[in-house]
Each structure stands twice: as C-alpha cells, then as structure tokens.
Amino acid sequence: MVIYGVYIVSKSGGLIFNHDHNIPKVENERVFSYPIDLTLDYDPKRVSVAFGQKDGINVGHVLIAINGIPVNGSTTDEGKDVKELIENEQNFPLTLKFSRPKMTTNEKIFLASMFYPLFAIASQLSPVPKSSGIEVLEADTFKLHCFQTLTGVKFMTVAETTQTGMDVFLRKIYELYADYVLKNPFYSLEMPIRCELFDANLQGLLEQIEKTGITNI
Amino acid sequence: MTIHNLYIFDKYGTLLHYGEWNRIKQSGITKEEEAKLMYGMLFSIKSFVNKISPTDSKEGFLYYKTNKYALHYYETPSGLRFVINTDTASTSVKEFLQQYYSKVWVEYVVKNPLWNGAPVTSDLFKQKSDEFIKQSVMFA
C-alpha cells in the first residue's frame, strides 16, 4: 500500500501542485576495472547507461558519483571531465555510483502538460460516444488515477498497482482543495498552490492512510 | 462485454491492420489520420509512463480506462504494437493479445512469404483474425 505522488493540474494544463511521497531511491555503487563493461552515453547534461544492465545498474540510470566525488552533468565536482576519467586506464579501478534519474520540477511541469492532450485524445478516439478522458492508467510499476472536477481541475495520484480506494482518496483531496486553497483569499486561480494549511492537511491524510488504511478516511 | 476495435502498428508507426466490430462512434477524421493520432498518443504515453514511473519498468504501459471504454496495449520486443479497445469490464486482455500475436499474426502474416512488411492485405489473415476475435469470451 504505497502512494508515490499527488499532482494537481489546472484547467489550462499547468501543474499547480505536486507532492512526492516515498519515492524509492534506486542507487547502486560498484568498483569497475578497465575497460568498463557498460556502454555509457556521454551527454553534456548527464552521463547515462546506454547498454549492459548488470547488478541493478539499468539502462537509463545516470552517473552520480566517481570515487565518491559527485558528478554534475559531464564533469565531476573537481572539474574533471567524466569521459576522460573513464577512458583513461591509469585511473582504474574506479568506483562508479549510478542512480535512476530523479524528476526535476521542470520535468514534472512538462509531464503534467503532456498528460493534458493525452486525456483529450483518449476521449476523441473513443469508440463509444460521450466518453470521459483517461481515469485510470496502469503500467507494470504503478497505477495512475485521475479525477477531473466539473470545473476542469485534474487531481492525479501515482500509486502502487495494488492500491485500492483511490477514488475516495482523490475526492478527499478535492475537498481539501476546496477548503484550504479556494477559501484562501491570497490564492489566485490557475496559479501554483502555496498554502501551508493545504500541505499540512494533505500530509496528515497521507499519514492517516499509511496507519489505518484508506477505508477509514 | 464487447470488443470495439483493433489496431496493429509496426515499429515505425505504420498501421498494418485495422479491425472494427462494435464501434458506435467514429472519430470524424480519416482512417489514416486517426491511425497517426492513435500512434502519436501511444508514443507519448510510453515516454510519459517511463518518466513518471517510480522504479524501473519492464513492460511499461499496459492499459488505460475511461468511464466508457478501456484501451489495452501490447508491444512485442520487435516493436510490433497491438492495441485493442474493449469495454471497461474486460479482464486478462493482455493474455488475449499475446495469444492473438502467436496464433493469428505469426501464423497468417509472418509465415506468409508474400508479406513484405506493408499493411496486411491477405484475406486468409483477415478471416482468421475476425474468427479469433469473435470466439473470445470478451466478444459476446
């Protein structure tokens, strides 16, 4: 029973609220000898694994540290170039630490605006009349639930595939939104939600679900 | 329970086959445009799912549901994509699509020496495909 995240998207498709909750950290460190048995993709922004999954280091994971020194983009914090370090035999053995890329706030905003047309196309491509947009989307690692209010605001949660009762939870968040965001005189519509009471109440709700389950809210 | 329609795309996004059974609403655009829109949506969903997933995923996107229908997606490692629209109550559609792939697609398309990767025109395939869908428990 895990809820990974809560997103609120305004009626124009902008991300106005996001809360991450218990996202598992996937980090792996291993000592490598020359030449390394991974194919790396050297992008100026990040160094990622292109081929050769092994010991929990999967394709798509990014390099975050060399010998304990953090890596920023394609250079280490000491200013050395990552590609030169890894391709020079004299530097070995090297300890490389990889992690699953974390989503930045910008990427989250991008994803939220990407969901908006998907939601609309799903209803356009419907084989039956009067279909709504996407309500549940399931992948092998998570299940996304989306609830659209009559005014067009979308509440979304990302949870484990086995998590039940998400529709109740989504309506509960809507209630909190109505109480602590819309009634806040300093909040202007369509703008990001920065209301302490809302944050605190949502946090309380999530904790309550973790303790007593979703049926008791 | 019903099956509405079925799309088969290759890895480049070409619509190889389209079958329709109980489709009540047409999208209002041509079949070619609809196929492009569908493929584009699936492509976006795939990258969306990959990014938003909390852990590394293997199969990725499986299905989505609206209040009226469910779209199920099955992709083979070779990049062939099977998309089927059913009502929301249908279960184990993934297994059904795997069966469809191995019993209909492989048998009557891949094993047909005259097929060159273009949209399928074989009448035998169309007939077998129709039979297979109509036999399924979901079709009734």
mmCIF file of N, CA and C in Angstrom, chain A residues 4 7 23-24 26 56 58-59 61 100 103 107 110-112 114-115 117-118 121-144 156 158, chain B residues 4-5 7 22-27 29 34 37-45 47-69 85-86:
data_model
loop_
_atom_site.group_PDB
_atom_site.id
_atom_site.type_symbol
_atom_site.label_atom_id
_atom_site.label_comp_id
_atom_site.label_asym_id
_atom_site.label_seq_id
_atom_site.Cartn_x
_atom_site.Cartn_y
_atom_site.Cartn_z
ATOM 1 N N TYR A 4 2.788 7.084 -4.330
ATOM 2 C CA TYR A 4 4.064 7.684 -4.693
ATOM 3 C C TYR A 4 3.986 9.199 -4.885
ATOM 4 N N TYR A 7 -0.545 14.920 -7.802
ATOM 5 C CA TYR A 7 -0.387 16.048 -8.719
ATOM 6 C C TYR A 7 -1.732 16.743 -8.899
ATOM 7 N N ILE A 23 9.167 8.061 -2.633
ATOM 8 C CA ILE A 23 9.686 7.531 -3.896
ATOM 9 C C ILE A 23 10.947 6.740 -3.581
ATOM 10 N N PRO A 24 10.940 5.446 -3.939
ATOM 11 C CA PRO A 24 12.112 4.642 -3.585
ATOM 12 C C PRO A 24 13.365 5.146 -4.296
ATOM 13 N N VAL A 26 16.747 4.529 -6.016
ATOM 14 C CA VAL A 26 17.449 3.433 -6.663
ATOM 15 C C VAL A 26 18.871 3.911 -6.923
ATOM 16 N N GLY A 56 21.881 -4.453 -10.884
ATOM 17 C CA GLY A 56 20.955 -3.393 -10.509
ATOM 18 C C GLY A 56 21.194 -2.079 -11.219
ATOM 19 N N ASN A 58 20.750 -0.259 -14.336
ATOM 20 C CA ASN A 58 19.921 -0.498 -15.520
ATOM 21 C C ASN A 58 20.130 0.567 -16.581
ATOM 22 N N VAL A 59 19.688 0.233 -17.783
ATOM 23 C CA VAL A 59 19.727 1.202 -18.879
ATOM 24 C C VAL A 59 18.915 2.436 -18.483
ATOM 25 N N HIS A 61 19.940 4.656 -16.223
ATOM 26 C CA HIS A 61 20.449 5.206 -14.962
ATOM 27 C C HIS A 61 21.569 6.206 -15.247
ATOM 28 N N ARG A 100 18.783 5.945 -10.605
ATOM 29 C CA ARG A 100 17.686 6.217 -11.528
ATOM 30 C C ARG A 100 17.477 7.724 -11.555
ATOM 31 N N MET A 103 13.193 13.138 -11.202
ATOM 32 C CA MET A 103 12.491 14.143 -11.985
ATOM 33 C C MET A 103 12.737 15.517 -11.406
ATOM 34 N N GLU A 107 10.754 19.065 -15.320
ATOM 35 C CA GLU A 107 10.274 17.857 -15.994
ATOM 36 C C GLU A 107 8.864 17.513 -15.553
ATOM 37 N N PHE A 110 6.519 19.718 -17.330
ATOM 38 C CA PHE A 110 6.461 19.236 -18.705
ATOM 39 C C PHE A 110 5.543 18.012 -18.817
ATOM 40 N N LEU A 111 5.690 17.084 -17.867
ATOM 41 C CA LEU A 111 4.868 15.872 -17.890
ATOM 42 C C LEU A 111 3.397 16.187 -17.670
ATOM 43 N N ALA A 112 3.140 17.143 -16.768
ATOM 44 C CA ALA A 112 1.750 17.496 -16.487
ATOM 45 C C ALA A 112 1.087 18.079 -17.728
ATOM 46 N N MET A 114 1.930 17.376 -20.646
ATOM 47 C CA MET A 114 1.871 16.307 -21.647
ATOM 48 C C MET A 114 0.642 15.428 -21.419
ATOM 49 N N PHE A 115 0.240 15.302 -20.162
ATOM 50 C CA PHE A 115 -0.912 14.455 -19.864
ATOM 51 C C PHE A 115 -2.202 15.076 -20.392
ATOM 52 N N PRO A 117 -3.093 16.751 -23.306
ATOM 53 C CA PRO A 117 -3.581 16.284 -24.612
ATOM 54 C C PRO A 117 -3.891 14.795 -24.647
ATOM 55 N N LEU A 118 -3.147 13.996 -23.884
ATOM 56 C CA LEU A 118 -3.425 12.544 -23.854
ATOM 57 C C LEU A 118 -4.844 12.306 -23.368
ATOM 58 N N ILE A 121 -7.219 13.355 -26.208
ATOM 59 C CA ILE A 121 -7.233 12.450 -27.364
ATOM 60 C C ILE A 121 -7.943 11.147 -27.003
ATOM 61 N N ALA A 122 -7.744 10.698 -25.765
ATOM 62 C CA ALA A 122 -8.389 9.454 -25.325
ATOM 63 C C ALA A 122 -9.898 9.556 -25.473
ATOM 64 N N SER A 123 -10.435 10.728 -25.230
ATOM 65 C CA SER A 123 -11.887 10.845 -25.366
ATOM 66 C C SER A 123 -12.280 11.035 -26.836
ATOM 67 N N GLN A 124 -11.378 11.644 -27.635
ATOM 68 C CA GLN A 124 -11.682 11.809 -29.063
ATOM 69 C C GLN A 124 -11.627 10.480 -29.810
ATOM 70 N N LEU A 125 -10.680 9.627 -29.466
ATOM 71 C CA LEU A 125 -10.517 8.349 -30.166
ATOM 72 C C LEU A 125 -11.448 7.260 -29.635
ATOM 73 N N SER A 126 -12.333 7.644 -28.744
ATOM 74 C CA SER A 126 -13.219 6.658 -28.141
ATOM 75 C C SER A 126 -14.148 6.010 -29.172
ATOM 76 N N PRO A 127 -14.320 4.677 -29.092
ATOM 77 C CA PRO A 127 -15.235 4.002 -29.991
ATOM 78 C C PRO A 127 -16.695 4.120 -29.550
ATOM 79 N N VAL A 128 -16.915 4.664 -28.385
ATOM 80 C CA VAL A 128 -18.288 4.852 -27.888
ATOM 81 C C VAL A 128 -18.520 6.335 -27.596
ATOM 82 N N PRO A 129 -19.754 6.810 -27.754
ATOM 83 C CA PRO A 129 -19.989 8.230 -27.546
ATOM 84 C C PRO A 129 -19.897 8.654 -26.087
ATOM 85 N N LYS A 130 -19.668 9.930 -25.890
ATOM 86 C CA LYS A 130 -19.676 10.560 -24.565
ATOM 87 C C LYS A 130 -18.690 9.950 -23.578
ATOM 88 N N SER A 131 -17.519 9.619 -24.075
ATOM 89 C CA SER A 131 -16.528 9.050 -23.167
ATOM 90 C C SER A 131 -15.780 10.171 -22.460
ATOM 91 N N SER A 132 -15.384 9.915 -21.214
ATOM 92 C CA SER A 132 -14.554 10.869 -20.480
ATOM 93 C C SER A 132 -13.110 10.688 -20.940
ATOM 94 N N GLY A 133 -12.202 11.431 -20.355
ATOM 95 C CA GLY A 133 -10.782 11.213 -20.631
ATOM 96 C C GLY A 133 -10.267 10.057 -19.793
ATOM 97 N N ILE A 134 -8.942 9.905 -19.752
ATOM 98 C CA ILE A 134 -8.334 8.805 -19.002
ATOM 99 C C ILE A 134 -8.675 8.918 -17.511
ATOM 100 N N GLU A 135 -9.190 7.839 -16.933
ATOM 101 C CA GLU A 135 -9.462 7.841 -15.493
ATOM 102 C C GLU A 135 -8.424 7.021 -14.741
ATOM 103 N N VAL A 136 -8.036 5.893 -15.336
ATOM 104 C CA VAL A 136 -7.014 5.035 -14.729
ATOM 105 C C VAL A 136 -6.018 4.659 -15.809
ATOM 106 N N LEU A 137 -4.753 4.758 -15.490
ATOM 107 C CA LEU A 137 -3.736 4.315 -16.440
ATOM 108 C C LEU A 137 -2.802 3.372 -15.693
ATOM 109 N N GLU A 138 -2.670 2.158 -16.195
ATOM 110 C CA GLU A 138 -1.830 1.201 -15.471
ATOM 111 C C GLU A 138 -0.587 0.829 -16.264
ATOM 112 N N ALA A 139 0.535 0.808 -15.581
ATOM 113 C CA ALA A 139 1.782 0.287 -16.148
ATOM 114 C C ALA A 139 2.247 -0.814 -15.206
ATOM 115 N N ASP A 140 3.342 -1.510 -15.510
ATOM 116 C CA ASP A 140 3.730 -2.621 -14.633
ATOM 117 C C ASP A 140 4.228 -2.163 -13.271
ATOM 118 N N THR A 141 4.688 -0.889 -13.156
ATOM 119 C CA THR A 141 5.249 -0.453 -11.880
ATOM 120 C C THR A 141 4.352 0.468 -11.065
ATOM 121 N N PHE A 142 3.308 1.003 -11.684
ATOM 122 C CA PHE A 142 2.440 1.919 -10.939
ATOM 123 C C PHE A 142 1.084 2.023 -11.612
ATOM 124 N N LYS A 143 0.166 2.676 -10.926
ATOM 125 C CA LYS A 143 -1.147 2.919 -11.467
ATOM 126 C C LYS A 143 -1.458 4.394 -11.252
ATOM 127 N N LEU A 144 -1.878 5.073 -12.303
ATOM 128 C CA LEU A 144 -2.190 6.492 -12.186
ATOM 129 C C LEU A 144 -3.701 6.660 -12.189
ATOM 130 N N MET A 156 -4.517 14.047 -9.678
ATOM 131 C CA MET A 156 -3.906 12.783 -10.085
ATOM 132 C C MET A 156 -3.069 12.202 -8.965
ATOM 133 N N VAL A 158 -0.250 8.903 -8.239
ATOM 134 C CA VAL A 158 0.537 7.788 -8.739
ATOM 135 C C VAL A 158 0.717 6.856 -7.548
ATOM 136 N N HIS B 4 -14.385 -3.414 -29.240
ATOM 137 C CA HIS B 4 -14.763 -2.362 -30.182
ATOM 138 C C HIS B 4 -13.920 -2.397 -31.450
ATOM 139 N N ASN B 5 -12.630 -2.228 -31.300
ATOM 140 C CA ASN B 5 -11.764 -2.258 -32.482
ATOM 141 C C ASN B 5 -10.340 -2.649 -32.132
ATOM 142 N N TYR B 7 -6.145 -2.208 -33.509
ATOM 143 C CA TYR B 7 -5.147 -1.582 -34.378
ATOM 144 C C TYR B 7 -3.857 -2.392 -34.235
ATOM 145 N N ASN B 22 -17.763 -3.578 -32.753
ATOM 146 C CA ASN B 22 -18.903 -2.811 -32.222
ATOM 147 C C ASN B 22 -18.497 -1.367 -31.981
ATOM 148 N N ARG B 23 -18.262 -0.663 -33.054
ATOM 149 C CA ARG B 23 -17.867 0.731 -32.860
ATOM 150 C C ARG B 23 -19.072 1.618 -33.101
ATOM 151 N N ILE B 24 -19.468 2.336 -32.062
ATOM 152 C CA ILE B 24 -20.691 3.131 -32.161
ATOM 153 C C ILE B 24 -20.368 4.555 -32.606
ATOM 154 N N LYS B 25 -19.184 5.036 -32.228
ATOM 155 C CA LYS B 25 -18.847 6.418 -32.570
ATOM 156 C C LYS B 25 -17.605 6.445 -33.456
ATOM 157 N N GLN B 26 -17.660 7.167 -34.558
ATOM 158 C CA GLN B 26 -16.489 7.347 -35.411
ATOM 159 C C GLN B 26 -15.794 8.627 -34.971
ATOM 160 N N SER B 27 -14.500 8.715 -35.222
ATOM 161 C CA SER B 27 -13.765 9.864 -34.690
ATOM 162 C C SER B 27 -13.969 11.129 -35.515
ATOM 163 N N ILE B 29 -12.519 11.803 -38.387
ATOM 164 C CA ILE B 29 -11.373 12.082 -39.252
ATOM 165 C C ILE B 29 -11.094 10.818 -40.070
ATOM 166 N N GLU B 34 -6.581 9.103 -38.170
ATOM 167 C CA GLU B 34 -6.904 8.516 -36.882
ATOM 168 C C GLU B 34 -5.760 7.610 -36.420
ATOM 169 N N LEU B 37 -2.939 9.700 -35.167
ATOM 170 C CA LEU B 37 -3.273 10.269 -33.862
ATOM 171 C C LEU B 37 -3.122 9.217 -32.767
ATOM 172 N N MET B 38 -3.618 8.015 -33.054
ATOM 173 C CA MET B 38 -3.535 6.913 -32.100
ATOM 174 C C MET B 38 -2.075 6.565 -31.814
ATOM 175 N N TYR B 39 -1.275 6.427 -32.887
ATOM 176 C CA TYR B 39 0.127 6.070 -32.686
ATOM 177 C C TYR B 39 0.849 7.165 -31.903
ATOM 178 N N GLY B 40 0.569 8.402 -32.255
ATOM 179 C CA GLY B 40 1.190 9.515 -31.558
ATOM 180 C C GLY B 40 0.840 9.525 -30.082
ATOM 181 N N MET B 41 -0.420 9.225 -29.783
ATOM 182 C CA MET B 41 -0.836 9.193 -28.387
ATOM 183 C C MET B 41 -0.105 8.086 -27.632
ATOM 184 N N LEU B 42 -0.022 6.894 -28.253
ATOM 185 C CA LEU B 42 0.638 5.776 -27.587
ATOM 186 C C LEU B 42 2.124 6.075 -27.366
ATOM 187 N N PHE B 43 2.730 6.698 -28.357
ATOM 188 C CA PHE B 43 4.145 7.058 -28.260
ATOM 189 C C PHE B 43 4.367 8.001 -27.077
ATOM 190 N N SER B 44 3.483 8.996 -26.949
ATOM 191 C CA SER B 44 3.593 9.934 -25.835
ATOM 192 C C SER B 44 3.341 9.244 -24.500
ATOM 193 N N ILE B 45 2.325 8.371 -24.469
ATOM 194 C CA ILE B 45 2.016 7.667 -23.219
ATOM 195 C C ILE B 45 3.231 6.865 -22.784
ATOM 196 N N SER B 47 6.425 7.369 -23.320
ATOM 197 C CA SER B 47 7.501 8.160 -22.723
ATOM 198 C C SER B 47 7.036 8.791 -21.408
ATOM 199 N N PHE B 48 5.767 9.139 -21.331
ATOM 200 C CA PHE B 48 5.182 9.671 -20.097
ATOM 201 C C PHE B 48 5.321 8.657 -18.961
ATOM 202 N N VAL B 49 4.932 7.418 -19.259
ATOM 203 C CA VAL B 49 4.955 6.342 -18.265
ATOM 204 C C VAL B 49 6.380 6.073 -17.798
ATOM 205 N N ASN B 50 7.325 6.080 -18.764
ATOM 206 C CA ASN B 50 8.718 5.832 -18.428
ATOM 207 C C ASN B 50 9.268 6.864 -17.468
ATOM 208 N N LYS B 51 8.854 8.132 -17.664
ATOM 209 C CA LYS B 51 9.398 9.201 -16.832
ATOM 210 C C LYS B 51 8.737 9.254 -15.473
ATOM 211 N N ILE B 52 7.434 9.002 -15.423
ATOM 212 C CA ILE B 52 6.717 9.190 -14.164
ATOM 213 C C ILE B 52 6.816 7.960 -13.261
ATOM 214 N N SER B 53 7.244 6.840 -13.836
ATOM 215 C CA SER B 53 7.351 5.598 -13.065
ATOM 216 C C SER B 53 8.342 5.751 -11.904
ATOM 217 N N PRO B 54 7.954 5.321 -10.686
ATOM 218 C CA PRO B 54 8.840 5.484 -9.538
ATOM 219 C C PRO B 54 10.046 4.538 -9.568
ATOM 220 N N THR B 55 9.912 3.404 -10.233
ATOM 221 C CA THR B 55 11.040 2.464 -10.330
ATOM 222 C C THR B 55 11.211 2.054 -11.793
ATOM 223 N N ASP B 56 12.259 1.294 -12.078
ATOM 224 C CA ASP B 56 12.494 0.877 -13.458
ATOM 225 C C ASP B 56 11.391 -0.057 -13.912
ATOM 226 N N SER B 57 10.846 0.227 -15.099
ATOM 227 C CA SER B 57 9.756 -0.624 -15.569
ATOM 228 C C SER B 57 10.247 -1.572 -16.654
ATOM 229 N N LYS B 58 9.582 -2.715 -16.753
ATOM 230 C CA LYS B 58 9.937 -3.698 -17.781
ATOM 231 C C LYS B 58 8.984 -3.598 -18.961
ATOM 232 N N GLU B 59 7.706 -3.805 -18.689
ATOM 233 C CA GLU B 59 6.737 -3.782 -19.788
ATOM 234 C C GLU B 59 6.214 -2.384 -20.068
ATOM 235 N N GLY B 60 6.239 -1.522 -19.047
ATOM 236 C CA GLY B 60 5.740 -0.173 -19.221
ATOM 237 C C GLY B 60 4.220 -0.122 -19.268
ATOM 238 N N PHE B 61 3.710 0.660 -20.202
ATOM 239 C CA PHE B 61 2.277 0.915 -20.298
ATOM 240 C C PHE B 61 1.479 -0.364 -20.598
ATOM 241 N N LEU B 62 0.402 -0.584 -19.850
ATOM 242 C CA LEU B 62 -0.429 -1.773 -20.066
ATOM 243 C C LEU B 62 -1.819 -1.410 -20.600
ATOM 244 N N TYR B 63 -2.507 -0.525 -19.927
ATOM 245 C CA TYR B 63 -3.826 -0.118 -20.408
ATOM 246 C C TYR B 63 -4.246 1.199 -19.773
ATOM 247 N N TYR B 64 -5.246 1.830 -20.370
ATOM 248 C CA TYR B 64 -5.910 2.911 -19.650
ATOM 249 C C TYR B 64 -7.411 2.714 -19.763
ATOM 250 N N LYS B 65 -8.135 3.313 -18.827
ATOM 251 C CA LYS B 65 -9.586 3.211 -18.826
ATOM 252 C C LYS B 65 -10.199 4.587 -18.758
ATOM 253 N N THR B 66 -11.300 4.794 -19.448
ATOM 254 C CA THR B 66 -12.102 5.988 -19.245
ATOM 255 C C THR B 66 -13.411 5.480 -18.632
ATOM 256 N N ASN B 67 -14.423 6.333 -18.533
ATOM 257 C CA ASN B 67 -15.663 5.818 -17.940
ATOM 258 C C ASN B 67 -16.418 4.913 -18.917
ATOM 259 N N LYS B 68 -16.072 4.965 -20.232
ATOM 260 C CA LYS B 68 -16.825 4.199 -21.227
ATOM 261 C C LYS B 68 -16.065 3.042 -21.869
ATOM 262 N N TYR B 69 -14.767 3.133 -21.975
ATOM 263 C CA TYR B 69 -14.029 2.058 -22.636
ATOM 264 C C TYR B 69 -12.632 1.907 -22.038
ATOM 265 N N ASN B 85 -9.472 -1.944 -28.167
ATOM 266 C CA ASN B 85 -10.418 -1.210 -27.334
ATOM 267 C C ASN B 85 -11.557 -2.142 -26.925
ATOM 268 N N THR B 86 -11.780 -2.237 -25.626
ATOM 269 C CA THR B 86 -12.861 -3.078 -25.120
ATOM 270 C C THR B 86 -13.703 -2.245 -24.161
#
